[in-house]
């Protein structure tokens, strides 16, 4: 059994100094401890040894928190166990070992403080194996703690602040040492060090994977742009007009063949598409007439759409919005989430006068979009409450506006009479909003598109018609007296009553 060669003495607190290399960076809240010392006295003596530079004074080897708490409690003298002055080659190392051992037994040291102590022992000549055995750590953990203690970068600061655990730090250290992808470590660290709530090992792995995918995609996009390759829109992946190319070809061969590419969300390699070949059937005269009608409407509706959007912009500048609509819209939007598509952002940008930036460069797309969102936000908060309310209500219809530049946006359905959703129900609500709250008036070609689509669906819900068909009238059934929509061949009774007579 080792011989204890210390002596118990009561020393003046002013002669007892905190250890200059204390690994504990934060003594913590001393209120409770100082209260106990004030009431009961310092029951656990400080462990001290003679100060190497100040004769008659002492340095705390164990008990730096108790010393500070005793001072806070107003004590002028403290009980101490005075040890002999340590040997030069052993003193600093013994102090750190004591701090690591007793510090973790009392108020726990932070992970960063433990790592600081480990690095201190290695600096004083203790080898990694000995440190690991003494403090029950693997060789890998000792090396990771030493490395993070040596640095003063964003990861080390996040670790010191408790936002990163050691396993997450180890994974980032492995990435720095092993990754052969340019900027992967730097861009991963840039995202993680700014996370206010920290990152678990799972979050670190996710960020690494997302960043790696983003870098690879950016590199592939740059390669494709060098070849002047054409990117397809989001519809190309499911449109019948395009089919995926199965043949293995080089990028240059795809470009030469006129193929377009599209990236899947989690795939760094593009999928190439070729225009599907269609055999055009011989049309009848009736089909040709219908085709002409469709082509006319298809050519005019985009023009009407631009005019309508210009009207909406002007309306928001001149029409006084309804306070009731604003309050209702804001209340609704508080509980719902609006997802803007690419075209939806464009329309909103036109309305508020802030053009959406070019987002083709994936590496800067998020930054540019954030800046644009900030400018839109600045613009909106300068408007009146009523303006914001109507703007929120309009934003709810942006997805509908996207469809109305095509004839399919006016398509009617026989399910409009039931509890089913249909495209026209959304379009009807949007047009009602424009006409009731912004004073919009239907263009002639819009009316023709509505008439054309309504005539092709006799089972539609006629209450959703915005324009009456030329041959329809409102009449009263002679059998049941209910009001019905009748045409020029009306016989005086509704379908139900006419069926009963048969």
Coordinates of C-alpha atoms in Angstrom, one line a residue:
X1 CA 0.0 0.0 0.0
X2 CA 1.4 3.4 -1.0
X3 CA 2.4 5.7 1.8
X4 CA 0.4 9.0 2.1
X5 CA 2.9 11.8 2.9
X6 CA 0.6 14.8 3.1
X7 CA -0.2 16.9 6.2
X8 CA -3.5 18.6 7.1
X9 CA -3.3 22.4 7.6
X10 CA -5.6 25.4 7.7
X11 CA -4.3 27.9 5.2
X12 CA -5.3 31.5 4.3
X13 CA -7.5 31.4 1.2
X14 CA -5.5 34.3 -0.3
X15 CA -2.4 32.0 -0.2
X16 CA -4.2 29.2 -2.1
X17 CA -4.2 29.7 -5.9
X18 CA -6.2 28.0 -8.7
X19 CA -4.1 25.8 -10.9
X20 CA -2.9 27.8 -13.9
X21 CA -3.5 24.9 -16.3
X22 CA -6.8 23.8 -15.0
X23 CA -8.5 21.8 -17.8
X24 CA -11.9 22.8 -16.5
X25 CA -12.9 25.7 -18.7
X26 CA -16.2 26.4 -16.9
X27 CA -16.5 26.1 -13.1
X28 CA -20.3 26.1 -13.5
X29 CA -22.9 27.4 -11.1
X30 CA -21.4 27.6 -7.6
X31 CA -24.5 28.8 -5.8
X32 CA -25.5 25.5 -4.2
X33 CA -22.0 24.5 -3.3
X34 CA -21.1 27.9 -1.8
X35 CA -24.4 27.8 0.3
X36 CA -23.4 24.4 1.7
X37 CA -19.9 25.6 2.6
X38 CA -21.3 28.8 4.2
X39 CA -23.6 26.7 6.4
X40 CA -21.5 23.6 7.1
X41 CA -17.9 24.7 6.3
X42 CA -15.6 23.1 3.8
X43 CA -15.9 19.4 4.8
X44 CA -13.6 18.1 2.0
X45 CA -10.1 19.7 2.2
X46 CA -8.3 21.0 -0.8
X47 CA -5.4 19.0 -2.2
X48 CA -2.5 21.5 -2.6
X49 CA 1.3 21.7 -3.0
X50 CA 3.8 24.5 -2.6
X51 CA 3.7 27.2 -5.3
X52 CA 6.8 26.9 -7.6
X53 CA 7.2 30.7 -7.9
X54 CA 5.7 32.2 -4.8
X55 CA 7.2 31.3 -1.5
X56 CA 4.7 30.5 1.2
X57 CA 1.8 30.1 -1.2
X58 CA 0.2 27.0 -2.6
X59 CA -1.3 25.6 -5.9
X60 CA -4.6 23.6 -5.9
X61 CA -4.1 20.1 -7.5
X62 CA -7.7 19.0 -6.6
X63 CA -10.5 21.2 -5.5
X64 CA -10.5 24.3 -7.8
X65 CA -14.4 24.5 -7.7
X66 CA -14.4 24.1 -3.9
X67 CA -11.8 26.9 -3.6
X68 CA -13.9 29.2 -5.8
X69 CA -17.1 28.3 -3.8
X70 CA -15.3 29.0 -0.5
X71 CA -14.3 32.4 -1.7
X72 CA -17.9 33.1 -2.8
X73 CA -19.1 31.9 0.6
X74 CA -16.8 34.5 2.3
X75 CA -14.3 32.1 3.9
X76 CA -10.8 33.5 4.6
X77 CA -9.3 30.2 5.7
X78 CA -9.7 26.7 4.2
X79 CA -8.6 23.2 5.3
X80 CA -6.0 21.7 3.0
X81 CA -4.0 18.6 2.6
X82 CA -0.5 19.9 1.8
X83 CA 1.6 17.5 -0.4
X84 CA 5.3 17.8 -1.1
X85 CA 6.3 19.8 -4.1
X86 CA 6.0 17.4 -7.1
X87 CA 9.1 16.4 -9.0
X88 CA 9.7 18.4 -12.2
X89 CA 9.2 15.5 -14.6
X90 CA 6.1 14.2 -12.9
X91 CA 4.3 17.3 -11.6
X92 CA 2.3 18.6 -14.6
X93 CA 1.3 15.1 -15.7
X94 CA 0.1 14.2 -12.2
X95 CA -1.9 17.4 -12.0
X96 CA -3.8 16.6 -15.3
X97 CA -4.3 13.0 -14.3
X98 CA -5.9 14.2 -11.0
X99 CA -8.1 16.7 -12.8
X100 CA -9.3 14.1 -15.2
X101 CA -10.0 11.5 -12.4
X102 CA -11.5 13.7 -9.7
X103 CA -13.2 16.1 -12.1
X104 CA -15.3 13.3 -13.6
X105 CA -16.2 12.0 -10.1
X106 CA -17.7 15.3 -8.9
X107 CA -19.2 17.9 -11.3
X108 CA -18.7 16.1 -14.7
X109 CA -16.2 17.6 -17.0
X110 CA -17.4 18.6 -20.5
X111 CA -16.3 16.5 -23.4
X112 CA -14.1 19.3 -24.6
X113 CA -12.4 19.6 -21.1
X114 CA -11.7 15.9 -21.1
X115 CA -10.2 16.2 -24.6
X116 CA -8.1 19.1 -23.5
X117 CA -6.7 17.0 -20.6
X118 CA -5.9 14.1 -22.9
X119 CA -4.0 16.4 -25.3
X120 CA -2.2 17.8 -22.3
X121 CA -1.0 14.4 -21.2
X122 CA 0.2 13.6 -24.7
X123 CA 2.1 16.9 -24.9
X124 CA 3.8 16.0 -21.6
X125 CA 5.1 12.7 -23.1
X126 CA 2.6 10.1 -22.1
X127 CA 2.0 7.7 -25.0
X128 CA -1.4 7.0 -26.5
X129 CA -1.6 3.4 -25.2
X130 CA -0.9 4.4 -21.6
X131 CA -3.5 7.2 -21.8
X132 CA -6.1 4.7 -23.2
X133 CA -5.5 2.2 -20.4
X134 CA -5.5 4.7 -17.6
X135 CA -8.8 6.3 -18.7
X136 CA -10.5 3.3 -20.4
X137 CA -10.4 4.7 -23.9
X138 CA -9.7 3.1 -27.2
X139 CA -6.7 4.2 -29.1
X140 CA -9.0 5.7 -31.8
X141 CA -10.9 7.7 -29.2
X142 CA -7.6 9.1 -27.7
X143 CA -6.4 10.1 -31.1
X144 CA -9.8 11.8 -31.9
X145 CA -9.9 13.7 -28.6
X146 CA -6.3 14.9 -29.1
X147 CA -6.9 16.0 -32.7
X148 CA -10.0 18.0 -31.8
X149 CA -8.3 19.7 -28.9
X150 CA -5.4 20.8 -31.1
X151 CA -7.6 22.7 -33.6
X152 CA -9.6 25.9 -33.3
X153 CA -11.9 25.5 -36.3
X154 CA -15.7 25.5 -36.6
X155 CA -15.9 21.8 -35.7
X156 CA -13.8 22.2 -32.6
X157 CA -15.9 25.2 -31.5
X158 CA -19.1 23.3 -32.0
X159 CA -17.7 20.3 -30.0
X160 CA -16.6 22.6 -27.2
X161 CA -20.1 24.2 -27.1
X162 CA -21.7 20.7 -26.8
X163 CA -23.4 20.8 -30.3
X164 CA -21.3 17.9 -31.5
X165 CA -20.7 14.6 -29.8
X166 CA -17.3 12.8 -30.2
X167 CA -18.6 10.2 -32.6
X168 CA -19.8 12.9 -35.0
X169 CA -16.4 14.6 -34.7
X170 CA -14.6 11.3 -35.4
X171 CA -16.7 10.8 -38.6
X172 CA -15.8 14.3 -39.8
X173 CA -12.1 13.6 -39.0
X174 CA -12.3 10.5 -41.1
X175 CA -13.9 12.5 -43.9
X176 CA -11.1 15.1 -43.9
X177 CA -8.4 12.4 -44.0
X178 CA -10.0 9.9 -46.5
X179 CA -12.3 11.9 -48.9
X180 CA -11.0 12.3 -52.5
X181 CA -14.0 14.5 -53.5
X182 CA -12.9 18.2 -53.7
X183 CA -14.6 20.5 -51.2
X184 CA -16.6 17.7 -49.7
X185 CA -15.2 18.1 -46.2
X186 CA -15.2 22.0 -46.3
X187 CA -18.8 22.2 -47.5
X188 CA -20.0 19.6 -45.1
X189 CA -18.4 21.4 -42.2
X190 CA -19.8 24.7 -43.4
X191 CA -23.3 23.3 -43.1
X192 CA -22.8 21.5 -39.8
X193 CA -21.0 24.2 -37.8
X194 CA -23.9 26.6 -38.4
X195 CA -26.6 24.2 -37.0
X196 CA -27.8 26.0 -33.8
X197 CA -29.0 22.8 -32.2
X198 CA -26.0 20.7 -33.1
X199 CA -25.9 17.5 -35.2
X200 CA -26.0 13.8 -34.3
X201 CA -23.9 11.2 -36.0
X202 CA -27.0 10.4 -38.2
X203 CA -27.3 14.1 -39.2
X204 CA -23.6 14.2 -40.0
X205 CA -24.0 11.1 -42.3
X206 CA -27.0 12.7 -44.0
X207 CA -25.3 16.0 -44.6
X208 CA -22.2 14.2 -46.0
X209 CA -24.4 12.2 -48.4
X210 CA -26.4 15.2 -49.5
X211 CA -23.3 17.3 -50.0
X212 CA -21.5 14.6 -51.9
X213 CA -24.6 14.2 -54.2
X214 CA -24.7 18.0 -54.7
X215 CA -21.1 18.2 -55.7
X216 CA -21.3 15.2 -58.0
X217 CA -24.4 16.6 -59.7
X218 CA -22.8 20.1 -60.0
X219 CA -19.7 18.5 -61.7
X220 CA -22.0 16.5 -64.1
X221 CA -24.1 19.5 -64.9
X222 CA -20.9 21.5 -65.7
X223 CA -19.7 18.6 -68.0
X224 CA -23.1 18.6 -69.8
X225 CA -23.1 22.4 -70.2
X226 CA -19.7 22.1 -71.9
X227 CA -21.3 19.8 -74.4
X228 CA -24.4 22.1 -74.8
X229 CA -26.7 19.3 -73.6
X230 CA -30.4 20.2 -73.2
X231 CA -32.1 19.6 -69.9
X232 CA -35.8 18.4 -70.0
X233 CA -38.4 19.9 -67.7
X234 CA -39.9 18.0 -64.8
X235 CA -42.7 16.5 -67.0
X236 CA -40.3 14.7 -69.2
X237 CA -39.9 11.8 -66.8
X238 CA -43.5 10.8 -67.0
X239 CA -44.8 12.3 -70.2
X240 CA -45.9 9.9 -73.0
X241 CA -44.1 12.2 -75.4
X242 CA -40.7 11.2 -74.2
X243 CA -39.1 7.8 -73.4
X244 CA -35.9 6.9 -71.5
X245 CA -33.0 5.9 -73.6
X246 CA -31.9 2.3 -72.7
X247 CA -28.8 2.1 -75.0
X248 CA -25.4 2.8 -73.4
X249 CA -24.1 5.9 -75.0
X250 CA -21.6 8.6 -74.2
X251 CA -22.7 12.2 -73.3
X252 CA -21.5 13.4 -76.6
X253 CA -23.5 10.7 -78.4
X254 CA -26.7 11.6 -76.5
X255 CA -26.2 15.3 -77.4
X256 CA -25.6 14.5 -81.1
X257 CA -28.8 12.4 -81.1
X258 CA -30.9 15.3 -79.7
X259 CA -31.6 13.6 -76.4
X260 CA -32.5 15.6 -73.3
X261 CA -31.4 14.8 -69.7
X262 CA -33.0 14.9 -66.3
X263 CA -31.6 14.1 -62.9
X264 CA -33.5 12.1 -60.3
X265 CA -33.5 13.5 -56.8
X266 CA -30.9 11.1 -55.3
X267 CA -29.0 10.1 -58.4
X268 CA -25.8 11.9 -59.5
X269 CA -26.1 10.5 -63.0
X270 CA -28.6 11.9 -65.5
X271 CA -31.3 9.9 -67.3
X272 CA -31.5 10.6 -71.0
X273 CA -34.8 10.9 -72.9
X274 CA -35.7 10.7 -76.6
X275 CA -38.8 12.1 -78.2
X276 CA -41.3 9.4 -78.7
X277 CA -42.4 8.7 -82.3
X278 CA -46.1 9.0 -83.0
X279 CA -48.0 7.9 -86.0
X280 CA -50.6 10.5 -86.8
X281 CA -54.0 8.9 -87.8
X282 CA -56.1 10.2 -90.6
X283 CA -58.6 12.7 -89.2
X284 CA -62.3 12.9 -90.1
X285 CA -63.8 16.3 -91.1
X286 CA -65.4 16.6 -87.6
X287 CA -62.0 15.8 -86.0
X288 CA -60.3 18.3 -88.1
X289 CA -62.8 21.0 -87.1
X290 CA -62.3 20.1 -83.5
X291 CA -58.5 20.2 -83.9
X292 CA -58.8 23.7 -85.4
X293 CA -60.8 24.8 -82.5
X294 CA -58.3 23.4 -80.1
X295 CA -55.4 25.0 -81.9
X296 CA -57.0 28.4 -81.9
X297 CA -57.7 28.2 -78.2
X298 CA -54.2 26.8 -77.4
X299 CA -52.7 29.8 -79.3
X300 CA -54.9 32.4 -77.7
X301 CA -55.0 31.2 -74.1
X302 CA -51.3 31.9 -73.4
X303 CA -51.8 35.4 -74.7
X304 CA -54.9 35.8 -72.5
X305 CA -53.0 34.4 -69.6
X306 CA -50.3 37.0 -69.9
X307 CA -53.0 39.7 -70.0
X308 CA -54.7 38.2 -67.0
X309 CA -51.5 38.2 -65.0
X310 CA -50.9 41.8 -66.0
X311 CA -54.4 42.6 -64.8
X312 CA -53.7 40.9 -61.5
X313 CA -50.6 43.0 -61.0
X314 CA -52.4 46.2 -61.8
X315 CA -55.4 45.2 -59.6
X316 CA -53.1 44.8 -56.6
X317 CA -51.8 48.2 -57.2
X318 CA -55.1 50.0 -57.7
X319 CA -58.0 48.0 -56.2
X320 CA -58.6 48.5 -52.5
X321 CA -58.6 45.0 -50.9
X322 CA -61.3 43.8 -48.6
X323 CA -60.2 43.7 -44.9
X324 CA -62.5 40.7 -44.3
X325 CA -60.8 38.7 -47.1
X326 CA -57.4 39.6 -45.8
X327 CA -58.2 38.4 -42.3
X328 CA -59.8 35.2 -43.5
X329 CA -56.8 34.5 -45.9
X330 CA -54.2 35.2 -43.2
X331 CA -56.0 33.0 -40.7
X332 CA -56.2 30.2 -43.3
X333 CA -52.6 30.5 -44.3
X334 CA -51.4 30.3 -40.6
X335 CA -52.6 26.7 -40.6
X336 CA -51.6 25.6 -44.1
X337 CA -48.4 25.4 -46.0
X338 CA -48.0 26.9 -49.4
X339 CA -45.7 25.1 -51.8
X340 CA -44.6 27.1 -54.8
X341 CA -43.6 25.4 -58.0
X342 CA -41.1 26.9 -60.4
X343 CA -43.8 28.6 -62.5
X344 CA -45.7 29.6 -59.3
X345 CA -42.6 31.6 -58.2
X346 CA -42.4 33.2 -61.6
X347 CA -46.0 34.4 -61.4
X348 CA -45.6 35.7 -57.9
X349 CA -42.4 37.5 -58.9
X350 CA -44.4 39.2 -61.8
X351 CA -47.1 40.3 -59.3
X352 CA -44.8 41.8 -56.8
X353 CA -42.3 43.1 -59.4
X354 CA -39.4 41.0 -58.3
X355 CA -38.1 38.6 -61.0
X356 CA -37.0 35.2 -59.9
X357 CA -33.2 34.7 -60.4
X358 CA -31.8 32.1 -62.8
X359 CA -31.4 28.9 -60.7
X360 CA -29.7 26.7 -63.3
X361 CA -26.4 26.6 -61.3
X362 CA -27.2 24.1 -58.5
X363 CA -24.2 25.2 -56.4
X364 CA -25.6 28.8 -56.0
X365 CA -29.4 28.1 -56.4
X366 CA -30.2 28.0 -52.7
X367 CA -28.3 31.2 -52.1
X368 CA -30.0 33.1 -54.9
X369 CA -33.4 31.8 -54.0
X370 CA -32.9 32.8 -50.3
X371 CA -31.9 36.3 -51.5
X372 CA -35.0 36.5 -53.7
X373 CA -37.2 35.3 -50.8
X374 CA -35.7 38.0 -48.6
X375 CA -36.5 40.7 -51.1
X376 CA -40.1 39.5 -51.6
X377 CA -40.4 39.5 -47.8
X378 CA -39.2 43.1 -47.6
X379 CA -41.6 44.1 -50.3
X380 CA -44.6 42.4 -48.6
X381 CA -44.1 43.7 -45.1
X382 CA -44.3 47.3 -46.5
X383 CA -47.9 46.7 -47.7
X384 CA -51.1 47.1 -45.8
X385 CA -52.8 44.3 -43.9
X386 CA -55.6 44.1 -46.4
X387 CA -53.1 43.8 -49.3
X388 CA -51.3 41.0 -47.5
X389 CA -54.5 39.2 -46.9
X390 CA -55.5 39.3 -50.6
X391 CA -52.0 38.4 -51.6
X392 CA -52.2 35.3 -49.4
X393 CA -55.5 34.3 -50.9
X394 CA -54.0 34.8 -54.4
X395 CA -51.0 32.7 -53.5
X396 CA -53.4 29.8 -52.7
X397 CA -54.4 29.8 -56.4
X398 CA -51.0 30.0 -58.0
X399 CA -51.0 26.2 -58.8
X400 CA -54.3 26.7 -60.6
X401 CA -53.0 29.7 -62.7
X402 CA -50.2 27.4 -64.0
X403 CA -52.8 25.2 -65.7
X404 CA -54.9 27.9 -67.3
X405 CA -52.4 28.6 -70.1
X406 CA -53.5 25.3 -71.6
X407 CA -56.9 24.0 -72.8
X408 CA -56.6 21.1 -70.3
X409 CA -56.9 23.6 -67.5
X410 CA -60.6 24.2 -68.5
X411 CA -61.4 20.5 -68.7
X412 CA -64.7 19.5 -67.0
X413 CA -65.6 16.3 -65.2
X414 CA -68.7 14.2 -64.5
X415 CA -67.5 13.9 -60.9
X416 CA -68.1 17.5 -60.1
X417 CA -71.5 16.6 -58.8
X418 CA -70.1 14.3 -56.1
X419 CA -67.7 14.7 -53.2
X420 CA -64.7 14.4 -55.5
X421 CA -62.0 16.9 -56.4
X422 CA -61.6 17.9 -60.0
X423 CA -59.4 20.4 -61.8
X424 CA -62.3 22.7 -62.7
X425 CA -63.4 23.1 -59.1
X426 CA -60.0 24.7 -58.4
X427 CA -60.2 26.8 -61.6
X428 CA -63.8 27.9 -60.7
X429 CA -62.6 29.0 -57.3
X430 CA -59.7 31.0 -58.8
X431 CA -61.9 32.8 -61.4
X432 CA -64.4 33.6 -58.6
X433 CA -61.6 35.1 -56.6
X434 CA -60.4 37.2 -59.6
X435 CA -63.9 38.5 -60.5
X436 CA -65.3 39.0 -57.0
X437 CA -62.2 40.6 -55.3
X438 CA -60.1 42.0 -58.1
X439 CA -62.8 43.0 -60.6
X440 CA -61.5 40.7 -63.4
X441 CA -63.6 40.3 -66.6
X442 CA -63.5 37.2 -68.7
X443 CA -61.8 37.4 -72.1
X444 CA -63.7 36.2 -75.1
X445 CA -61.3 33.3 -75.7
X446 CA -61.7 32.3 -72.0
X447 CA -65.4 32.1 -72.5
X448 CA -65.0 30.0 -75.7
X449 CA -62.7 27.6 -73.8
X450 CA -65.3 27.3 -71.0
X451 CA -68.1 26.7 -73.5
X452 CA -66.0 24.2 -75.4
X453 CA -65.1 22.2 -72.3
X454 CA -68.6 22.3 -70.9
X455 CA -70.2 21.1 -74.1
X456 CA -67.9 18.1 -74.1
X457 CA -69.1 17.0 -70.6
X458 CA -72.9 16.9 -70.2
X459 CA -72.6 15.3 -66.8
X460 CA -70.8 18.2 -65.3
X461 CA -72.0 20.2 -62.3
X462 CA -73.7 23.1 -64.1
X463 CA -73.6 25.3 -61.0
X464 CA -69.9 25.6 -61.7
X465 CA -70.5 27.0 -65.2
X466 CA -69.1 30.6 -65.4
X467 CA -70.7 31.2 -68.8
X468 CA -74.0 29.8 -70.1
X469 CA -74.0 27.7 -73.2
X470 CA -75.7 29.3 -76.2
X471 CA -78.5 26.8 -76.4
X472 CA -79.3 26.4 -72.7
X473 CA -82.1 28.1 -70.7
X474 CA -83.4 27.8 -67.1
X475 CA -86.9 26.2 -66.9
X476 CA -89.3 24.7 -64.4
X477 CA -90.2 21.0 -64.6
X478 CA -93.9 20.4 -65.2
X479 CA -93.8 17.2 -63.1
X480 CA -91.9 18.1 -59.9
X481 CA -91.6 21.9 -60.2
X482 CA -87.8 21.9 -59.7
X483 CA -85.6 24.3 -61.7
X484 CA -83.5 22.6 -64.4
X485 CA -81.1 23.7 -67.2
X486 CA -82.8 23.0 -70.5
X487 CA -81.8 23.1 -74.1
X488 CA -83.7 23.9 -77.3
X489 CA -85.3 20.4 -77.4
X490 CA -86.9 20.8 -73.9
X491 CA -90.1 18.8 -73.6
X492 CA -91.3 20.3 -70.3
X493 CA -90.2 17.7 -67.9
X494 CA -86.9 16.7 -66.2
X495 CA -85.2 13.4 -66.9
X496 CA -86.6 11.8 -63.7
X497 CA -90.2 12.8 -64.3
X498 CA -90.0 11.9 -68.0
X499 CA -88.7 8.4 -67.1
X500 CA -91.6 7.8 -64.7
X501 CA -94.1 8.6 -67.5
X502 CA -92.4 6.0 -69.8

